[in-house]
PDB file of C-alpha atoms and ligand atoms in Angstrom:
ATOM      1  CA  MET P 194    -103.747 -44.914  75.017  1.00  0.00           C
ATOM      2  CA  ALA P 195    -104.795 -41.673  76.615  1.00  0.00           C
ATOM      3  CA  VAL P 196    -103.426 -38.589  74.935  1.00  0.00           C
ATOM      4  CA  THR P 197    -101.058 -36.780  77.164  1.00  0.00           C
ATOM      5  CA  GLU P 198    -101.596 -33.132  78.092  1.00  0.00           C
ATOM      6  CA  HIS P 199     -98.474 -32.242  76.027  1.00  0.00           C
ATOM      7  CA  ALA P 200     -99.742 -33.891  72.953  1.00  0.00           C
ATOM      8  CA  LYS P 201    -103.107 -32.221  72.841  1.00  0.00           C
ATOM      9  CA  LYS P 202    -103.647 -29.563  70.218  1.00  0.00           C
ATOM     10  CA  THR P 203    -105.646 -26.366  70.892  1.00  0.00           C
ATOM     11  CA  ILE P 204    -108.906 -26.303  69.004  1.00  0.00           C
ATOM     12  CA  LEU P 205    -110.229 -23.006  70.283  1.00  0.00           C
ATOM     13  CA  GLU P 206    -108.215 -20.065  71.423  1.00  0.00           C
ATOM     14  CA  ILE P 207    -109.793 -16.842  72.883  1.00  0.00           C
ATOM     15  CA  ASP P 208    -107.468 -13.977  73.306  1.00  0.00           C
ATOM     16  CA  GLY P 209    -108.332 -10.780  75.301  1.00  0.00           C
ATOM     17  CA  LEU P 210    -112.078 -10.834  74.794  1.00  0.00           C
ATOM     18  CA  TYR P 211    -114.212  -7.853  75.851  1.00  0.00           C
ATOM     19  CA  LEU P 212    -117.992  -7.503  75.442  1.00  0.00           C
ATOM     20  CA  SER P 213    -120.241  -4.752  76.660  1.00  0.00           C
ATOM     21  CA  PHE P 214    -123.858  -3.758  76.346  1.00  0.00           C
ATOM     22  CA  GLY P 215    -124.808  -0.129  76.782  1.00  0.00           C
ATOM     23  CA  GLY P 216    -121.900   0.597  79.046  1.00  0.00           C
ATOM     24  CA  VAL P 217    -122.276  -2.605  81.062  1.00  0.00           C
ATOM     25  CA  GLN P 218    -119.121  -4.759  80.858  1.00  0.00           C
ATOM     26  CA  VAL P 219    -120.291  -8.324  80.349  1.00  0.00           C
ATOM     27  CA  LEU P 220    -116.903  -9.934  79.479  1.00  0.00           C
ATOM     28  CA  ASN P 221    -113.652  -8.542  80.637  1.00  0.00           C
ATOM     29  CA  ASP P 222    -110.355  -9.619  79.136  1.00  0.00           C
ATOM     30  CA  ILE P 223    -111.229 -13.249  78.721  1.00  0.00           C
ATOM     31  CA  SER P 224    -108.440 -15.494  77.341  1.00  0.00           C
ATOM     32  CA  LEU P 225    -108.472 -19.256  77.222  1.00  0.00           C
ATOM     33  CA  SER P 226    -107.445 -22.286  75.195  1.00  0.00           C
ATOM     34  CA  VAL P 227    -109.578 -25.283  74.748  1.00  0.00           C
ATOM     35  CA  PRO P 228    -107.598 -28.537  74.152  1.00  0.00           C
ATOM     36  CA  LYS P 229    -108.888 -30.607  71.245  1.00  0.00           C
ATOM     37  CA  GLY P 230    -110.964 -33.590  72.374  1.00  0.00           C
ATOM     38  CA  ASP P 231    -111.638 -32.200  75.903  1.00  0.00           C
ATOM     39  CA  ILE P 232    -114.901 -31.626  77.835  1.00  0.00           C
ATOM     40  CA  PHE P 233    -114.148 -28.022  78.884  1.00  0.00           C
ATOM     41  CA  ALA P 234    -116.656 -26.730  81.430  1.00  0.00           C
ATOM     42  CA  ILE P 235    -117.504 -23.109  81.975  1.00  0.00           C
ATOM     43  CA  ILE P 236    -119.012 -22.500  85.411  1.00  0.00           C
ATOM     44  CA  GLY P 237    -119.913 -19.379  87.372  1.00  0.00           C
ATOM     45  CA  PRO P 238    -122.872 -17.783  89.192  1.00  0.00           C
ATOM     46  CA  ASN P 239    -125.907 -16.398  87.420  1.00  0.00           C
ATOM     47  CA  GLY P 240    -125.031 -13.393  85.118  1.00  0.00           C
ATOM     48  CA  ALA P 241    -121.382 -14.249  85.099  1.00  0.00           C
ATOM     49  CA  GLY P 242    -121.257 -14.007  81.317  1.00  0.00           C
ATOM     50  CA  LYS P 243    -121.157 -17.759  80.370  1.00  0.00           C
ATOM     51  CA  THR P 244    -123.925 -17.671  77.749  1.00  0.00           C
ATOM     52  CA  SER P 245    -122.520 -14.344  76.458  1.00  0.00           C
ATOM     53  CA  LEU P 246    -119.090 -16.056  76.064  1.00  0.00           C
ATOM     54  CA  ILE P 247    -120.487 -18.811  73.826  1.00  0.00           C
ATOM     55  CA  ASN P 248    -122.611 -16.280  72.001  1.00  0.00           C
ATOM     56  CA  CYS P 249    -119.307 -14.663  71.162  1.00  0.00           C
ATOM     57  CA  ILE P 250    -117.778 -17.944  70.115  1.00  0.00           C
ATOM     58  CA  ASN P 251    -120.414 -18.422  67.453  1.00  0.00           C
ATOM     59  CA  MET P 252    -120.336 -14.717  66.606  1.00  0.00           C
ATOM     60  CA  HIS P 253    -123.981 -14.247  67.580  1.00  0.00           C
ATOM     61  CA  TYR P 254    -122.597 -11.484  69.777  1.00  0.00           C
ATOM     62  CA  ARG P 255    -119.756  -9.280  68.355  1.00  0.00           C
ATOM     63  CA  PRO P 256    -116.993  -8.765  70.826  1.00  0.00           C
ATOM     64  CA  ASN P 257    -115.796  -5.239  71.375  1.00  0.00           C
ATOM     65  CA  ARG P 258    -112.122  -6.419  71.339  1.00  0.00           C
ATOM     66  CA  GLY P 259    -110.215  -9.677  71.266  1.00  0.00           C
ATOM     67  CA  ARG P 260    -109.780 -12.545  68.947  1.00  0.00           C
ATOM     68  CA  ILE P 261    -111.486 -16.011  68.682  1.00  0.00           C
ATOM     69  CA  MET P 262    -109.562 -18.717  66.741  1.00  0.00           C
ATOM     70  CA  LEU P 263    -110.692 -22.113  65.657  1.00  0.00           C
ATOM     71  CA  ASN P 264    -107.671 -24.250  64.724  1.00  0.00           C
ATOM     72  CA  GLY P 265    -105.634 -21.102  64.279  1.00  0.00           C
ATOM     73  CA  ARG P 266    -108.225 -19.447  62.028  1.00  0.00           C
ATOM     74  CA  GLU P 267    -109.704 -16.137  63.283  1.00  0.00           C
ATOM     75  CA  LEU P 268    -113.485 -16.260  63.328  1.00  0.00           C
ATOM     76  CA  ASN P 269    -114.108 -12.557  64.220  1.00  0.00           C
ATOM     77  CA  ALA P 270    -115.139 -11.606  60.684  1.00  0.00           C
ATOM     78  CA  TYR P 271    -117.547 -14.552  60.278  1.00  0.00           C
ATOM     79  CA  LYS P 272    -121.313 -14.456  60.455  1.00  0.00           C
ATOM     80  CA  PRO P 273    -122.944 -17.092  62.794  1.00  0.00           C
ATOM     81  CA  HIS P 274    -123.891 -19.444  59.862  1.00  0.00           C
ATOM     82  CA  GLN P 275    -120.257 -19.295  58.628  1.00  0.00           C
ATOM     83  CA  VAL P 276    -118.980 -20.196  62.074  1.00  0.00           C
ATOM     84  CA  ALA P 277    -121.463 -23.140  62.027  1.00  0.00           C
ATOM     85  CA  SER P 278    -120.052 -24.183  58.719  1.00  0.00           C
ATOM     86  CA  GLN P 279    -116.516 -24.164  60.205  1.00  0.00           C
ATOM     87  CA  GLY P 280    -117.714 -26.883  62.642  1.00  0.00           C
ATOM     88  CA  ILE P 281    -119.107 -25.139  65.737  1.00  0.00           C
ATOM     89  CA  ALA P 282    -122.585 -26.168  66.806  1.00  0.00           C
ATOM     90  CA  ARG P 283    -124.561 -25.423  69.938  1.00  0.00           C
ATOM     91  CA  THR P 284    -127.504 -26.256  72.121  1.00  0.00           C
ATOM     92  CA  PHE P 285    -129.610 -23.571  73.737  1.00  0.00           C
ATOM     93  CA  GLN P 286    -130.145 -22.711  77.408  1.00  0.00           C
ATOM     94  CA  LYS P 287    -133.953 -22.589  76.563  1.00  0.00           C
ATOM     95  CA  VAL P 288    -134.927 -25.355  74.126  1.00  0.00           C
ATOM     96  CA  GLU P 289    -135.302 -23.699  70.729  1.00  0.00           C
ATOM     97  CA  LEU P 290    -136.938 -26.507  68.762  1.00  0.00           C
ATOM     98  CA  PHE P 291    -140.060 -26.518  66.600  1.00  0.00           C
ATOM     99  CA  HIS P 292    -142.459 -28.200  68.916  1.00  0.00           C
ATOM    100  CA  GLY P 293    -145.158 -28.983  66.274  1.00  0.00           C
ATOM    101  CA  MET P 294    -142.489 -30.675  64.000  1.00  0.00           C
ATOM    102  CA  THR P 295    -141.333 -34.294  64.347  1.00  0.00           C
ATOM    103  CA  VAL P 296    -137.874 -35.229  65.929  1.00  0.00           C
ATOM    104  CA  LEU P 297    -136.617 -36.119  62.483  1.00  0.00           C
ATOM    105  CA  ASP P 298    -137.677 -32.811  60.882  1.00  0.00           C
ATOM    106  CA  ASN P 299    -136.034 -30.880  63.692  1.00  0.00           C
ATOM    107  CA  ILE P 300    -132.754 -32.773  63.236  1.00  0.00           C
ATOM    108  CA  LYS P 301    -133.008 -32.261  59.448  1.00  0.00           C
ATOM    109  CA  LEU P 302    -133.148 -28.489  60.187  1.00  0.00           C
ATOM    110  CA  GLY P 303    -129.746 -28.910  61.844  1.00  0.00           C
ATOM    111  CA  ARG P 304    -128.343 -29.888  58.482  1.00  0.00           C
ATOM    112  CA  HIS P 305    -130.226 -27.087  56.636  1.00  0.00           C
ATOM    113  CA  PHE P 306    -127.228 -24.727  56.445  1.00  0.00           C
ATOM    114  CA  LEU P 307    -124.994 -27.486  54.969  1.00  0.00           C
ATOM    115  CA  MET P 308    -127.618 -28.189  52.369  1.00  0.00           C
ATOM    116  CA  LYS P 309    -128.033 -24.527  51.492  1.00  0.00           C
ATOM    117  CA  PHE P 310    -124.496 -24.465  50.083  1.00  0.00           C
ATOM    118  CA  SER P 311    -124.844 -27.705  48.195  1.00  0.00           C
ATOM    119  CA  ILE P 312    -128.288 -27.097  46.654  1.00  0.00           C
ATOM    120  CA  LEU P 313    -126.743 -24.489  44.331  1.00  0.00           C
ATOM    121  CA  GLY P 314    -123.818 -26.752  43.547  1.00  0.00           C
ATOM    122  CA  SER P 315    -126.214 -29.676  42.948  1.00  0.00           C
ATOM    123  CA  PHE P 316    -128.093 -27.553  40.351  1.00  0.00           C
ATOM    124  CA  PHE P 317    -125.301 -28.075  37.897  1.00  0.00           C
ATOM    125  CA  ARG P 318    -124.671 -31.701  38.719  1.00  0.00           C
ATOM    126  CA  LEU P 319    -126.175 -34.946  37.484  1.00  0.00           C
ATOM    127  CA  PRO P 320    -129.407 -36.162  39.154  1.00  0.00           C
ATOM    128  CA  HIS P 321    -127.975 -39.469  40.299  1.00  0.00           C
ATOM    129  CA  ILE P 322    -125.149 -37.650  42.163  1.00  0.00           C
ATOM    130  CA  VAL P 323    -127.746 -35.526  43.863  1.00  0.00           C
ATOM    131  CA  ARG P 324    -129.798 -38.590  44.698  1.00  0.00           C
ATOM    132  CA  ASP P 325    -126.615 -40.221  46.289  1.00  0.00           C
ATOM    133  CA  GLU P 326    -126.166 -37.134  48.415  1.00  0.00           C
ATOM    134  CA  MET P 327    -129.768 -37.287  49.578  1.00  0.00           C
ATOM    135  CA  THR P 328    -129.321 -40.948  50.533  1.00  0.00           C
ATOM    136  CA  HIS P 329    -126.112 -40.151  52.301  1.00  0.00           C
ATOM    137  CA  ARG P 330    -127.804 -37.396  54.302  1.00  0.00           C
ATOM    138  CA  ALA P 331    -130.727 -39.664  55.211  1.00  0.00           C
ATOM    139  CA  GLU P 332    -128.159 -42.237  56.539  1.00  0.00           C
ATOM    140  CA  ILE P 333    -126.444 -39.567  58.604  1.00  0.00           C
ATOM    141  CA  GLU P 334    -129.791 -38.551  60.075  1.00  0.00           C
ATOM    142  CA  GLU P 335    -130.622 -42.151  60.976  1.00  0.00           C
ATOM    143  CA  GLU P 336    -127.143 -42.611  62.447  1.00  0.00           C
ATOM    144  CA  ILE P 337    -127.617 -39.555  64.690  1.00  0.00           C
ATOM    145  CA  LEU P 338    -131.136 -40.754  65.738  1.00  0.00           C
ATOM    146  CA  ASP P 339    -129.608 -44.056  66.703  1.00  0.00           C
ATOM    147  CA  PHE P 340    -126.644 -42.536  68.378  1.00  0.00           C
ATOM    148  CA  MET P 341    -128.835 -40.270  70.512  1.00  0.00           C
ATOM    149  CA  GLY P 342    -131.336 -43.026  71.340  1.00  0.00           C
ATOM    150  CA  LEU P 343    -134.111 -41.292  69.525  1.00  0.00           C
ATOM    151  CA  SER P 344    -134.995 -43.781  66.788  1.00  0.00           C
ATOM    152  CA  SER P 345    -138.282 -44.737  68.408  1.00  0.00           C
ATOM    153  CA  PHE P 346    -139.319 -41.019  68.628  1.00  0.00           C
ATOM    154  CA  ARG P 347    -138.515 -40.339  65.010  1.00  0.00           C
ATOM    155  CA  TYR P 348    -142.060 -39.246  64.023  1.00  0.00           C
ATOM    156  CA  HIS P 349    -143.133 -37.811  67.329  1.00  0.00           C
ATOM    157  CA  PRO P 350    -143.828 -34.122  67.482  1.00  0.00           C
ATOM    158  CA  VAL P 351    -141.136 -32.614  69.787  1.00  0.00           C
ATOM    159  CA  GLY P 352    -143.817 -30.914  71.904  1.00  0.00           C
ATOM    160  CA  THR P 353    -145.206 -34.324  73.020  1.00  0.00           C
ATOM    161  CA  LEU P 354    -141.869 -35.513  74.408  1.00  0.00           C
ATOM    162  CA  PRO P 355    -140.538 -35.424  77.985  1.00  0.00           C
ATOM    163  CA  PHE P 356    -138.128 -32.632  78.756  1.00  0.00           C
ATOM    164  CA  GLY P 357    -135.112 -34.821  78.955  1.00  0.00           C
ATOM    165  CA  VAL P 358    -135.782 -36.320  75.527  1.00  0.00           C
ATOM    166  CA  ARG P 359    -136.329 -32.790  74.003  1.00  0.00           C
ATOM    167  CA  LYS P 360    -132.814 -31.874  75.271  1.00  0.00           C
ATOM    168  CA  ARG P 361    -131.470 -34.932  73.439  1.00  0.00           C
ATOM    169  CA  VAL P 362    -133.232 -33.759  70.312  1.00  0.00           C
ATOM    170  CA  ASP P 363    -131.505 -30.414  70.724  1.00  0.00           C
ATOM    171  CA  MET P 364    -128.173 -32.128  70.994  1.00  0.00           C
ATOM    172  CA  ALA P 365    -128.996 -34.401  67.957  1.00  0.00           C
ATOM    173  CA  ARG P 366    -129.914 -31.282  65.966  1.00  0.00           C
ATOM    174  CA  ALA P 367    -126.482 -29.790  66.835  1.00  0.00           C
ATOM    175  CA  LEU P 368    -124.741 -33.069  65.969  1.00  0.00           C
ATOM    176  CA  ALA P 369    -126.436 -33.046  62.567  1.00  0.00           C
ATOM    177  CA  MET P 370    -124.139 -30.172  61.719  1.00  0.00           C
ATOM    178  CA  ARG P 371    -121.194 -32.590  62.029  1.00  0.00           C
ATOM    179  CA  PRO P 372    -119.349 -30.237  64.462  1.00  0.00           C
ATOM    180  CA  GLN P 373    -115.854 -30.477  65.646  1.00  0.00           C
ATOM    181  CA  LEU P 374    -116.750 -28.271  68.585  1.00  0.00           C
ATOM    182  CA  LEU P 375    -120.091 -28.543  70.436  1.00  0.00           C
ATOM    183  CA  LEU P 376    -121.268 -25.759  72.827  1.00  0.00           C
ATOM    184  CA  LEU P 377    -123.733 -26.986  75.437  1.00  0.00           C
ATOM    185  CA  ASP P 378    -125.587 -24.275  77.408  1.00  0.00           C
ATOM    186  CA  GLU P 379    -126.909 -25.705  80.571  1.00  0.00           C
ATOM    187  CA  ILE P 380    -128.213 -28.852  79.017  1.00  0.00           C
ATOM    188  CA  MET P 381    -128.938 -30.432  82.431  1.00  0.00           C
ATOM    189  CA  ALA P 382    -130.891 -27.447  83.797  1.00  0.00           C
ATOM    190  CA  GLY P 383    -134.355 -28.528  85.039  1.00  0.00           C
ATOM    191  CA  MET P 384    -133.601 -32.257  84.709  1.00  0.00           C
ATOM    192  CA  ALA P 385    -134.310 -34.931  87.294  1.00  0.00           C
ATOM    193  CA  VAL P 386    -131.303 -36.985  88.578  1.00  0.00           C
ATOM    194  CA  GLU P 387    -131.889 -39.861  86.211  1.00  0.00           C
ATOM    195  CA  GLU P 388    -132.217 -37.595  83.206  1.00  0.00           C
ATOM    196  CA  LYS P 389    -128.966 -35.825  84.157  1.00  0.00           C
ATOM    197  CA  GLU P 390    -127.173 -39.237  84.375  1.00  0.00           C
ATOM    198  CA  ASP P 391    -128.696 -40.175  81.050  1.00  0.00           C
ATOM    199  CA  ILE P 392    -127.540 -36.988  79.241  1.00  0.00           C
ATOM    200  CA  ALA P 393    -124.096 -37.215  81.047  1.00  0.00           C
ATOM    201  CA  SER P 394    -123.542 -40.576  79.305  1.00  0.00           C
ATOM    202  CA  TYR P 395    -124.494 -39.133  75.878  1.00  0.00           C
ATOM    203  CA  ILE P 396    -122.059 -36.184  76.517  1.00  0.00           C
ATOM    204  CA  MET P 397    -119.306 -38.719  77.188  1.00  0.00           C
ATOM    205  CA  ASP P 398    -120.225 -40.757  74.101  1.00  0.00           C
ATOM    206  CA  VAL P 399    -120.059 -37.672  71.856  1.00  0.00           C
ATOM    207  CA  GLN P 400    -116.621 -36.919  73.255  1.00  0.00           C
ATOM    208  CA  ARG P 401    -115.286 -40.434  73.032  1.00  0.00           C
ATOM    209  CA  ASP P 402    -117.022 -41.961  70.069  1.00  0.00           C
ATOM    210  CA  LEU P 403    -117.332 -38.911  67.816  1.00  0.00           C
ATOM    211  CA  GLY P 404    -114.194 -37.166  68.960  1.00  0.00           C
ATOM    212  CA  VAL P 405    -116.015 -33.882  69.395  1.00  0.00           C
ATOM    213  CA  THR P 406    -114.629 -31.280  71.674  1.00  0.00           C
ATOM    214  CA  ILE P 407    -117.285 -29.938  74.048  1.00  0.00           C
ATOM    215  CA  ILE P 408    -117.581 -26.593  75.808  1.00  0.00           C
ATOM    216  CA  TRP P 409    -120.103 -27.187  78.553  1.00  0.00           C
ATOM    217  CA  ILE P 410    -121.777 -24.455  80.619  1.00  0.00           C
ATOM    218  CA  GLU P 411    -123.260 -26.167  83.741  1.00  0.00           C
ATOM    219  CA  HIS P 412    -124.522 -25.222  87.125  1.00  0.00           C
ATOM    220  CA  ASP P 413    -124.460 -28.797  88.497  1.00  0.00           C
ATOM    221  CA  LEU P 414    -120.977 -28.724  89.988  1.00  0.00           C
ATOM    222  CA  SER P 415    -120.831 -32.301  91.001  1.00  0.00           C
ATOM    223  CA  ALA P 416    -121.511 -33.283  87.372  1.00  0.00           C
ATOM    224  CA  VAL P 417    -118.859 -30.834  86.175  1.00  0.00           C
ATOM    225  CA  MET P 418    -116.322 -32.180  88.536  1.00  0.00           C
ATOM    226  CA  ASP P 419    -117.058 -35.688  87.488  1.00  0.00           C
ATOM    227  CA  LEU P 420    -117.110 -35.270  83.689  1.00  0.00           C
ATOM    228  CA  SER P 421    -114.832 -32.312  82.716  1.00  0.00           C
ATOM    229  CA  ASP P 422    -111.219 -32.419  81.709  1.00  0.00           C
ATOM    230  CA  ARG P 423    -110.838 -28.749  82.412  1.00  0.00           C
ATOM    231  CA  VAL P 424    -112.963 -26.137  84.096  1.00  0.00           C
ATOM    232  CA  CYS P 425    -112.941 -22.381  83.563  1.00  0.00           C
ATOM    233  CA  VAL P 426    -114.681 -20.196  86.165  1.00  0.00           C
ATOM    234  CA  LEU P 427    -116.312 -16.835  85.399  1.00  0.00           C
ATOM    235  CA  ASN P 428    -117.451 -14.291  87.923  1.00  0.00           C
ATOM    236  CA  PHE P 429    -118.831 -10.875  86.948  1.00  0.00           C
ATOM    237  CA  GLY P 430    -117.483 -11.331  83.431  1.00  0.00           C
ATOM    238  CA  THR P 431    -113.956 -12.108  84.538  1.00  0.00           C
ATOM    239  CA  LYS P 432    -112.157 -15.313  84.476  1.00  0.00           C
ATOM    240  CA  ILE P 433    -111.139 -16.075  88.039  1.00  0.00           C
ATOM    241  CA  ALA P 434    -109.789 -19.567  87.594  1.00  0.00           C
ATOM    242  CA  GLU P 435    -109.051 -22.363  85.072  1.00  0.00           C
ATOM    243  CA  GLY P 436    -107.587 -25.766  85.518  1.00  0.00           C
ATOM    244  CA  THR P 437    -108.443 -29.410  86.188  1.00  0.00           C
ATOM    245  CA  PRO P 438    -111.515 -29.942  88.381  1.00  0.00           C
ATOM    246  CA  GLU P 439    -109.274 -30.609  91.386  1.00  0.00           C
ATOM    247  CA  GLU P 440    -107.278 -27.379  90.935  1.00  0.00           C
ATOM    248  CA  VAL P 441    -110.383 -25.340  90.552  1.00  0.00           C
ATOM    249  CA  GLN P 442    -112.212 -26.787  93.540  1.00  0.00           C
ATOM    250  CA  GLY P 443    -109.335 -25.770  95.775  1.00  0.00           C
ATOM    251  CA  ASP P 444    -109.031 -22.225  94.442  1.00  0.00           C
ATOM    252  CA  PRO P 445    -109.805 -19.666  97.081  1.00  0.00           C
ATOM    253  CA  GLN P 446    -111.290 -17.230  94.671  1.00  0.00           C
ATOM    254  CA  VAL P 447    -113.696 -19.794  93.327  1.00  0.00           C
ATOM    255  CA  ILE P 448    -114.777 -20.808  96.768  1.00  0.00           C
ATOM    256  CA  GLU P 449    -115.379 -17.228  97.646  1.00  0.00           C
ATOM    257  CA  ALA P 450    -117.325 -16.544  94.491  1.00  0.00           C
ATOM    258  CA  TYR P 451    -119.566 -19.461  95.206  1.00  0.00           C
ATOM    259  CA  LEU P 452    -119.921 -19.057  98.962  1.00  0.00           C
ATOM    260  CA  GLY P 453    -120.895 -15.468  98.473  1.00  0.00           C
ATOM    261  CA  ARG P 454    -123.981 -16.527  96.567  1.00  0.00           C
ATOM    262  CA  GLN P 455    -127.305 -18.031  97.638  1.00  0.00           C
ATOM    263  CA  ARG P 456    -127.191 -21.787  97.148  1.00  0.00           C
ATOM    264  CA  SER P 457    -130.466 -21.604  95.224  1.00  0.00           C
ATOM    265  CA  GLU P 458    -128.661 -19.561  92.606  1.00  0.00           C
ATOM    266  CA  LEU P 459    -126.121 -22.210  92.062  1.00  0.00           C
ATOM    267  CA  GLY P 460    -128.262 -25.164  91.260  1.00  0.00           C
ATOM    268  CA  GLN P 461    -126.824 -28.275  92.878  1.00  0.00           C
ATOM    269  CA  PRO P 462    -124.948 -27.705  96.163  1.00  0.00           C
ATOM    270  CA  TRP P 463    -121.294 -28.257  95.964  1.00  0.00           C
ATOM    271  CA  GLU P 464    -119.216 -29.350  98.961  1.00  0.00           C
ATOM    272  CA  ALA P 465    -116.292 -26.951  99.015  1.00  0.00           C
ATOM    273  CA  PRO P 466    -113.072 -28.675 100.287  1.00  0.00           C
TER     274      PRO P 466
HETATM  275  N1  LIG C 106    -128.316  -9.089  74.553  1.00  0.00           N
HETATM  276  C1  LIG C 106    -127.961  -8.563  75.761  1.00  0.00           C
HETATM  277  N2  LIG C 106    -128.239  -7.274  75.936  1.00  0.00           N
HETATM  278  C2  LIG C 106    -127.946  -6.703  77.153  1.00  0.00           C
HETATM  279  N3  LIG C 106    -127.384  -7.338  78.205  1.00  0.00           N
HETATM  280  C3  LIG C 106    -127.116  -8.625  78.053  1.00  0.00           C
HETATM  281  C4  LIG C 106    -127.359  -9.298  76.812  1.00  0.00           C
HETATM  282  N4  LIG C 106    -126.921 -10.584  76.896  1.00  0.00           N
HETATM  283  C5  LIG C 106    -126.456 -10.711  78.183  1.00  0.00           C
HETATM  284  N5  LIG C 106    -126.559  -9.539  78.769  1.00  0.00           N
HETATM  285  C6  LIG C 106    -126.082  -9.305  80.149  1.00  0.00           C
HETATM  286  O1  LIG C 106    -124.856  -9.901  80.328  1.00  0.00           O
HETATM  287  C7  LIG C 106    -124.719 -10.410  81.598  1.00  0.00           C
HETATM  288  C8  LIG C 106    -124.192 -11.839  81.498  1.00  0.00           C
HETATM  289  O2  LIG C 106    -125.399 -12.634  81.066  1.00  0.00           O
HETATM  290  P1  LIG C 106    -125.200 -14.082  80.587  1.00  0.00           P
HETATM  291  O3  LIG C 106    -126.587 -14.568  80.022  1.00  0.00           O
HETATM  292  O4  LIG C 106    -124.058 -14.237  79.686  1.00  0.00           O
HETATM  293  O5  LIG C 106    -124.913 -14.793  81.978  1.00  0.00           O
HETATM  294  P2  LIG C 106    -124.868 -16.296  82.334  1.00  0.00           P
HETATM  295  O6  LIG C 106    -123.523 -16.578  83.067  1.00  0.00           O
HETATM  296  O7  LIG C 106    -125.106 -17.223  81.138  1.00  0.00           O
HETATM  297  O8  LIG C 106    -126.084 -16.479  83.428  1.00  0.00           O
HETATM  298  P3  LIG C 106    -127.047 -17.717  83.767  1.00  0.00           P
HETATM  299  O9  LIG C 106    -126.326 -18.675  84.627  1.00  0.00           O
HETATM  300  O10 LIG C 106    -128.132 -17.063  84.480  1.00  0.00           O
HETATM  301  O11 LIG C 106    -127.513 -18.258  82.435  1.00  0.00           O
HETATM  302  C9  LIG C 106    -126.036 -10.187  82.380  1.00  0.00           C
HETATM  303  O12 LIG C 106    -125.927  -9.046  83.148  1.00  0.00           O
HETATM  304  C10 LIG C 106    -126.946 -10.021  81.265  1.00  0.00           C
HETATM  305  O13 LIG C 106    -128.023  -9.175  81.608  1.00  0.00           O
HETATM  306 MG1  LIG C 107    -126.628 -18.435  80.695  1.00  0.00          MG
END
């Protein structure tokens, strides 16, 4: 049975967030709540502050003001790797994989931070327990390869793979961190239509089968309207709308923000109602 809106818990809460660089206000009083289990899209024209917002969520950028809470726990004092260990993983707008390394080794790197903590702990433990852990990790890596349809590419250097497959590797690397919240930064950018459809089905599988909440920055508005549970719209660092895809599509401020821009800036055309 579908979870009703009322029953959904909030996984991520942002309260009064401000970010500036050298006097330029990049994020201006952003507040939002992301319901657990949702696909929560963030849209907005180029330079609106979308990537900066997720850079704040994983504490890569330090907000000037405001609070970010994951399951009620404030993240502001955390370092990026500590945020990751709390269960927030991301993919990057520009693929940041090691192109000379195999798919499997790139995915293993996704687990590196988890291992860093256990290596010291393992030092004091019995070898067979450590061996069990290693086997368990290998199983997880195989599961993720399988889940993301990458098993046959396991030993391929990432640099030799088609663009759409590399994006899947980036997503697999993030999933190797066993996140409860996954931040996707324009994962469909530069993809052909079939590749977009392909990655869309993986996004839905991650939500449905793994129960991961997804914050998804995307320029392809028709994909956003099809897949998202909720949509937040940024323009010039300010949140101008938030709601269901239907609510946001009909919002006069959103229509104005989009119609005021060149279509080429927006990626896919979107038929305003
Ligand atoms: N590290 C930084 N130093 C200075 N300015 C920055 C930095 N990061 C982002 N900005 C500025 O913040 C603004 C928002 O940028 P951001 O990358 O968050 O936009 P975006 O909505 O992700 O855009 P796009 O759709 O093009 O990816 C831009 O004016 C950008 O130049
Ligand atoms: Mg961006």
